[in-house]
C-alpha positions as semicolon CSV with decimal commas, in nm:
position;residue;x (nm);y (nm);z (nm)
1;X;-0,660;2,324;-1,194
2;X;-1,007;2,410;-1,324
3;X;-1,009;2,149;-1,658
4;X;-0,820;1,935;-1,874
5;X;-0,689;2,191;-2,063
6;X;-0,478;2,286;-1,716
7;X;-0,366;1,993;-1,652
8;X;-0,221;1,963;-1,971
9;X;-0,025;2,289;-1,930
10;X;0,111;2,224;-1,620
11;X;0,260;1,871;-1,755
12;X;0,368;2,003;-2,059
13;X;0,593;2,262;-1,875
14;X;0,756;1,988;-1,658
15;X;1,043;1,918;-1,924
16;X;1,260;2,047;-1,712
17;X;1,191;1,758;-1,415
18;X;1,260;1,478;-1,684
19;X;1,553;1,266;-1,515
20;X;1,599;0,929;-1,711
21;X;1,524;0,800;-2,032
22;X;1,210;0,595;-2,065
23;X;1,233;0,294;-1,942
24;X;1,558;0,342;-1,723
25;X;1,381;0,438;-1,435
26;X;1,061;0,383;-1,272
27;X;0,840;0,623;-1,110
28;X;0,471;0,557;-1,054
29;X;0,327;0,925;-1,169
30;X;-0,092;0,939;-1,138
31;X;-0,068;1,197;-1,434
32;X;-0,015;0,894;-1,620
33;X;-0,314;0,787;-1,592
34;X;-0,427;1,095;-1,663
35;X;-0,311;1,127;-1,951
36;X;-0,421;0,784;-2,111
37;X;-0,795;0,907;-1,973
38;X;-0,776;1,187;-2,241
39;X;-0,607;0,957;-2,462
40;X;-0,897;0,703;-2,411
41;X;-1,121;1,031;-2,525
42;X;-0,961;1,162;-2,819
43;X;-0,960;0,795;-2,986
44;X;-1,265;0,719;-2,883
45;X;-1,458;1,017;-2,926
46;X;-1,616;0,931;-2,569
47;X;-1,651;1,067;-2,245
48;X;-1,403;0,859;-2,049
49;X;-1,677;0,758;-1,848
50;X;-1,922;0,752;-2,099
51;X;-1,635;0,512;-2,256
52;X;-1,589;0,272;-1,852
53;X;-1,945;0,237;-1,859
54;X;-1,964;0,140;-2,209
55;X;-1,711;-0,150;-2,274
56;X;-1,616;-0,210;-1,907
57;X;-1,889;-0,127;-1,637
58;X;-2,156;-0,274;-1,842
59;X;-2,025;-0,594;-1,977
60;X;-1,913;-0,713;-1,631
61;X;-2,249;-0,600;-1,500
62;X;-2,078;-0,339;-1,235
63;X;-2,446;-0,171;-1,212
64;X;-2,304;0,043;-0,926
65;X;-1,984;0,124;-0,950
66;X;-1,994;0,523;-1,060
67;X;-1,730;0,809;-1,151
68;X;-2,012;1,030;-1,068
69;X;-2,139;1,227;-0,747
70;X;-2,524;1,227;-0,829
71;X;-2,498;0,837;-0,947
72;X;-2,369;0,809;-0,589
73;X;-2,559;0,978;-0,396
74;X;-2,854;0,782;-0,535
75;X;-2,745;0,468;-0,322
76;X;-2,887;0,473;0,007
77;X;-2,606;0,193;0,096
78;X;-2,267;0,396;-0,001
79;X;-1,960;0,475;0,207
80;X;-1,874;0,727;0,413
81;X;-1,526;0,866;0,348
82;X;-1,293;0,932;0,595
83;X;-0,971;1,188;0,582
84;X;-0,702;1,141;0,850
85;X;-0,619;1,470;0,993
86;X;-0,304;1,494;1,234
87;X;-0,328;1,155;1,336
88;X;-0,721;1,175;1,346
89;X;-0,999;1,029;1,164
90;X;-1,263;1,275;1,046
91;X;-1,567;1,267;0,823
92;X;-1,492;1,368;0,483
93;X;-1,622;1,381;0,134
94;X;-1,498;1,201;-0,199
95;X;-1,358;1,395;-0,428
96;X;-1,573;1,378;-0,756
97;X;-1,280;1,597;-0,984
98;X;-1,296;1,478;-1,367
99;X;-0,893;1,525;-1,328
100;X;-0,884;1,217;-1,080
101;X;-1,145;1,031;-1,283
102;X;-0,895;0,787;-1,476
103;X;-0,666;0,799;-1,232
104;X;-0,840;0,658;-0,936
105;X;-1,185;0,850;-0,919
106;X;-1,400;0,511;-0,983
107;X;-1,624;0,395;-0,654
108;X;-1,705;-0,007;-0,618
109;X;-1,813;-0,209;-0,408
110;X;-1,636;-0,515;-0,312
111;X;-1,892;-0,730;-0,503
112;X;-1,851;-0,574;-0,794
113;X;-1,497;-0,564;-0,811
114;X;-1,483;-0,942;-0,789
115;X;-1,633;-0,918;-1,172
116;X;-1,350;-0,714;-1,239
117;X;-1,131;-0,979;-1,093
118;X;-1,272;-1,261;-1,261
119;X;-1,196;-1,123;-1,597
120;X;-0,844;-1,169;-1,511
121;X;-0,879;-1,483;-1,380
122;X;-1,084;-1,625;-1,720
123;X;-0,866;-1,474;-1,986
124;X;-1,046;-1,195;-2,029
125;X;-1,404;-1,315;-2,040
126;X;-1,670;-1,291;-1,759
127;X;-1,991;-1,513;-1,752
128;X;-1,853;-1,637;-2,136
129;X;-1,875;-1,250;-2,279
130;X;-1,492;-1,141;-2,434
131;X;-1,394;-0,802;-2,222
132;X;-1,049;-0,828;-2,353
133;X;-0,909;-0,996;-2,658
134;X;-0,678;-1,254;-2,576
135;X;-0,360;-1,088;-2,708
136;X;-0,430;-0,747;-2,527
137;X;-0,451;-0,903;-2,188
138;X;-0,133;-1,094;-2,256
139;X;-0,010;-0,755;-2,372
140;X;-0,126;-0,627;-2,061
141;X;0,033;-0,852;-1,802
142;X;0,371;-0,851;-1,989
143;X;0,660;-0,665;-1,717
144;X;0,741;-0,313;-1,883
145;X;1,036;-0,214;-1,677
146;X;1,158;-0,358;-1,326
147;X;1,101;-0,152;-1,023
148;X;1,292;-0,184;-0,669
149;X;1,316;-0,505;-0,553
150;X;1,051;-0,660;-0,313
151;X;1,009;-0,901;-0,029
152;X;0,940;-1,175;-0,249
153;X;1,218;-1,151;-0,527
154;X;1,226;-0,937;-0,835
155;X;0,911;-0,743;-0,919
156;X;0,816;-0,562;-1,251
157;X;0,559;-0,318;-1,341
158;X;0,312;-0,361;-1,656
159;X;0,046;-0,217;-1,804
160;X;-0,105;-0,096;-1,480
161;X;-0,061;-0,396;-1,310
162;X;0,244;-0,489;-1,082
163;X;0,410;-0,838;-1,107
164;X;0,543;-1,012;-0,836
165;X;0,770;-1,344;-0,961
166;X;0,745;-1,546;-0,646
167;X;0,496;-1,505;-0,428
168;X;0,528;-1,864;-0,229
169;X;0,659;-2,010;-0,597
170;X;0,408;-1,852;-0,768
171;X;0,327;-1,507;-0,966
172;X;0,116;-1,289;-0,829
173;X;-0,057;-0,994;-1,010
174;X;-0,155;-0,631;-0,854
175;X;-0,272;-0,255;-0,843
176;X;-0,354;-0,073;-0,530
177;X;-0,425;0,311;-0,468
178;X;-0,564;0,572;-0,241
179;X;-0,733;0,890;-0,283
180;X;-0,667;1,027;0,120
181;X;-1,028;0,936;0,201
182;X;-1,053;0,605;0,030
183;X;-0,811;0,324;-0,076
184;X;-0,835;-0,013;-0,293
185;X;-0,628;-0,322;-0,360
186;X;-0,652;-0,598;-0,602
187;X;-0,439;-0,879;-0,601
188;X;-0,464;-1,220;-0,793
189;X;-0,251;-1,519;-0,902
190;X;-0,406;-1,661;-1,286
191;X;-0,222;-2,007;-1,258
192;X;-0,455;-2,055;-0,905
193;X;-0,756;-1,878;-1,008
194;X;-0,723;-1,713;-0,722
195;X;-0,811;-1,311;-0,642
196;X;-0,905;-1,112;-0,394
197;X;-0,998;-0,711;-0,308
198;X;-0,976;-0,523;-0,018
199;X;-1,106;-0,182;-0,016
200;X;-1,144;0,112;0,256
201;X;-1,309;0,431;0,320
202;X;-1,004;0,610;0,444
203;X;-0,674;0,662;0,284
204;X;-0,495;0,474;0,486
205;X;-0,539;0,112;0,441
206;X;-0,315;-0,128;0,457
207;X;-0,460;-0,318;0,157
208;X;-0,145;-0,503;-0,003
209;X;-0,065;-0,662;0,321
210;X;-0,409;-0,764;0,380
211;X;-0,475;-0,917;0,070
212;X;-0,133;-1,095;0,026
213;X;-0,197;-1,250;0,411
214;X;-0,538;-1,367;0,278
215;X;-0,355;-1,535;-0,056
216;X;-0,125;-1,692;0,173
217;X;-0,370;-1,844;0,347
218;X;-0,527;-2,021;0,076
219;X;-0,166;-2,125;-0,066
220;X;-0,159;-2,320;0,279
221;X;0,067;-2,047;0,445
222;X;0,051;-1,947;0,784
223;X;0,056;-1,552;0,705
224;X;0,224;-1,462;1,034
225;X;0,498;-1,729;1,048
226;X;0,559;-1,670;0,640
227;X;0,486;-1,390;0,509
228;X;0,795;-1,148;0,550
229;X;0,661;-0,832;0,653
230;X;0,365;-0,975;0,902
231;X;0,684;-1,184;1,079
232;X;0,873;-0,866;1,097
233;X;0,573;-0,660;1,201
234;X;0,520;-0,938;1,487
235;X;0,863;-0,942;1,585
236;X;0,911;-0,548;1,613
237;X;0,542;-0,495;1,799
238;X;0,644;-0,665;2,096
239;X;0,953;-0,442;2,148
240;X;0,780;-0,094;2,143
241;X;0,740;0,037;2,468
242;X;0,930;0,186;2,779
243;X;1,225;0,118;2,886
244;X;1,479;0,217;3,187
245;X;1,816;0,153;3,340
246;X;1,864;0,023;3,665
247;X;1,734;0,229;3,912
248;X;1,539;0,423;3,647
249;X;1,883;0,589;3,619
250;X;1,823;0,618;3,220
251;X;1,565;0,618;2,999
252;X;1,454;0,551;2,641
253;X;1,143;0,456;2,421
254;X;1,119;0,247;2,145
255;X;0,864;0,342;1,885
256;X;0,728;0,201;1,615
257;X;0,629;0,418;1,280
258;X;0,524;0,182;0,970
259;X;0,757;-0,068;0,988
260;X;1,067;0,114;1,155
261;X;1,166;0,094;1,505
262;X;1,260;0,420;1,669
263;X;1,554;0,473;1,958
264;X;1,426;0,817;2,147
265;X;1,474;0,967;2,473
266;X;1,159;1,044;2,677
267;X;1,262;1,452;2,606
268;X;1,075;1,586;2,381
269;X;1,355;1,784;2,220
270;X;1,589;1,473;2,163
271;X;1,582;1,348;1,759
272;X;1,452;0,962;1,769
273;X;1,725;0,736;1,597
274;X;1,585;0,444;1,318
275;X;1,644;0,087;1,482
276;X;1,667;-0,130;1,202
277;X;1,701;-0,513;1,230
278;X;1,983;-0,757;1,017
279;X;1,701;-0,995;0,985
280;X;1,302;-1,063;0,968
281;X;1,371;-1,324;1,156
282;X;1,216;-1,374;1,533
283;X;1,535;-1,632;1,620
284;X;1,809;-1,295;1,551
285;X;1,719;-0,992;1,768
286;X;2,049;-0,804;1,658
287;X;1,964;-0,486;1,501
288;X;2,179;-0,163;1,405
289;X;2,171;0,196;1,424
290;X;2,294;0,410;1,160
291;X;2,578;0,715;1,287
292;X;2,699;0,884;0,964
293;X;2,858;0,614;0,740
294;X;2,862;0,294;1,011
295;X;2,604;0,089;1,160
296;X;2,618;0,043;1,524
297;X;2,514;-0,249;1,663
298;X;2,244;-0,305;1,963
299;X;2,060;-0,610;2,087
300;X;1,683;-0,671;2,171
301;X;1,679;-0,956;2,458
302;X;1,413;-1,188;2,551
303;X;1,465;-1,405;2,842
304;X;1,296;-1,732;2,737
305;X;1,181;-1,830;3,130
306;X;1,028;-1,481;3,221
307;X;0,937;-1,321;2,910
308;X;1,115;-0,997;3,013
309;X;1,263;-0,772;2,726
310;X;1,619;-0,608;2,756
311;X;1,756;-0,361;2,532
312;X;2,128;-0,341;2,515
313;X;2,276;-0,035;2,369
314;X;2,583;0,081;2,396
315;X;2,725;0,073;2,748
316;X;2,390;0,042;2,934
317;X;2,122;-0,223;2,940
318;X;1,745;-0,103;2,906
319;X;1,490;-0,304;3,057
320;X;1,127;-0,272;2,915
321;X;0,888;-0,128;3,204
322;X;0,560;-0,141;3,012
323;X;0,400;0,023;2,713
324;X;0,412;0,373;2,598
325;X;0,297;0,690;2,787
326;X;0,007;0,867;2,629
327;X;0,112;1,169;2,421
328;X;0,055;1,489;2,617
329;X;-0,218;1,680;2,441
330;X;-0,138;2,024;2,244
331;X;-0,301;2,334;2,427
332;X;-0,536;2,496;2,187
């Protein structure tokens, strides 16, 4: 798609793919955003970033924070992007489209952003300056719909902001995204004052968790003991590896991709099977594996003396023989 005008042809003939009735449903959908960009322009009479620059940029004195390649490529200190490319990370090169521009296309730096961030965190003014009216950033953090459920209890999305109700008993605010060669997250709690951004110049970042483990900390958490995921992630990590039956007579791998455990046999042409555990909890090593309709059960054992890890599935007990083999590499 060459220009607005495109864009707006190609939405406008996806009636068909309309599932739910507003509000029923949520899907995040960057055409959204989009869309409000040319919104932004036909009731303003602006260029959208003619429009960013004007009432946002400016006024929270974001002096280098750009939509634009040749405002960009005027900084001598700017990023590098990076595209990851079967599992490798290669040199790349943002991707300055007008298209993307409202819907993630803005570059920051994490200085910057923090002005961003402490308009939310002072009702809408920074330095004593009124960036948003009272009543349209209470507008703005009100939950629109509720979207799947969380780690921490029910979550809801707003007006471009996601709302988490109980993030260690308190409510925590938050907008992430990626372009594939560069990613950003913002997080903040109001009643705590507290905010914080983590951006990357590759795609995949794993800037939610980051920035909730760093909030954690400074509610007086201990991230790895108390934050859900980071426990889990802890607790799966040290599983992944080799493993064998006695005398080698059998053997399996357990992998780890995201934040799934996988059951495989060493042959290449054997399907992996998901691992998944009842509980994030490192006291309950129990975990399932789903055949058709029914979960069958397996068991991750630590002795407590030696350290050693078992892995009982089945009939046969797996004992873990070390980390992973290397991946064989692909002939050219």
């Amino acid at each position: 798609m060459s220009s607005s005008e495109d864009w707006l042809m190609h939405a406008n003939a996806a009636q068909g793919e309309v599932f739910d009735e507003p509000l029923k449903r949520f899907f995040y959908f960057n055409g959204g955003y989009a869309l409000l960009g040319l919104i932004i322009e036909a009731v303003s009479g602006m260029k959208y970033t003619e429009y960013m620059e004007e009432y946002i940029l400016k006024p929270l004195s974001m002096k280098r924070s750009t939509y634009l390649r040749e405002e960009f490529e005027k900084e001598d200190d700017r990023m590098t992007a990076y595209a990851t490319v079967k599992e490798v990370i290669k040199e790349s090169i943002h991707p300055f489209d007008e298209l993307i521009y409202a819907a993630g296309g803005l570059l920051s730096s994490i200085k910057e952003m923090e002005n961003y961030l402490q308009m939310f965190l002072n009702k809408g003014t920074f330095k004593g300056n009124e960036i948003l009216k009272p009543e349209s950033l209470k507008t703005m953090l009100e939950p629109m719909i509720e979207v799947p459920q969380g780690v921490f209890g029910k979550t809801y999305y707003c007006f471009g902001l996601g709302k988490t109700e109980d993030f260690f008993g308190e409510i925590l605010y938050t907008h992430g995204g990626s372009t594939a060669v560069s990613s950003a997250f913002l997080a903040f709690i109001p009643k705590q004052k507290m905010g914080v951004v983590v951006e990357g110049n590759v795609g995949a970042v794993q800037g939610g968790l980051i920035a909730q483990a760093i909030l954690a900390s400074l509610l007086g958490k201990n991230p790895m003991e108390d934050h859900p995921l980071l426990r889990l992630d802890s607790k799966l990590n040290q599983l992944v590896g080799s493993y064998q039956s006695y005398k080698g007579i059998n053997k399996v791998e357990i992998l780890k991709i995201g934040q799934v455990l996988y059951f495989k046999d060493p042959d290449e042409d054997c399907p992996s099977f998901p691992v998944i555990p009842y509980t994030d909890t490192t006291k309950n090593y129990k975990f399932w594996v789903p055949t058709g309709v029914t979960k069958f059960p397996c068991e991750f054992k630590i002795d407590s003396k030696t350290g050693k890890i078992s892995f009982v599935f089945e009939r046969t007990v797996y004992h873990k023989i070390g980390p992973l083999k290397p991946k064989k590499k692909e002939k050219k």
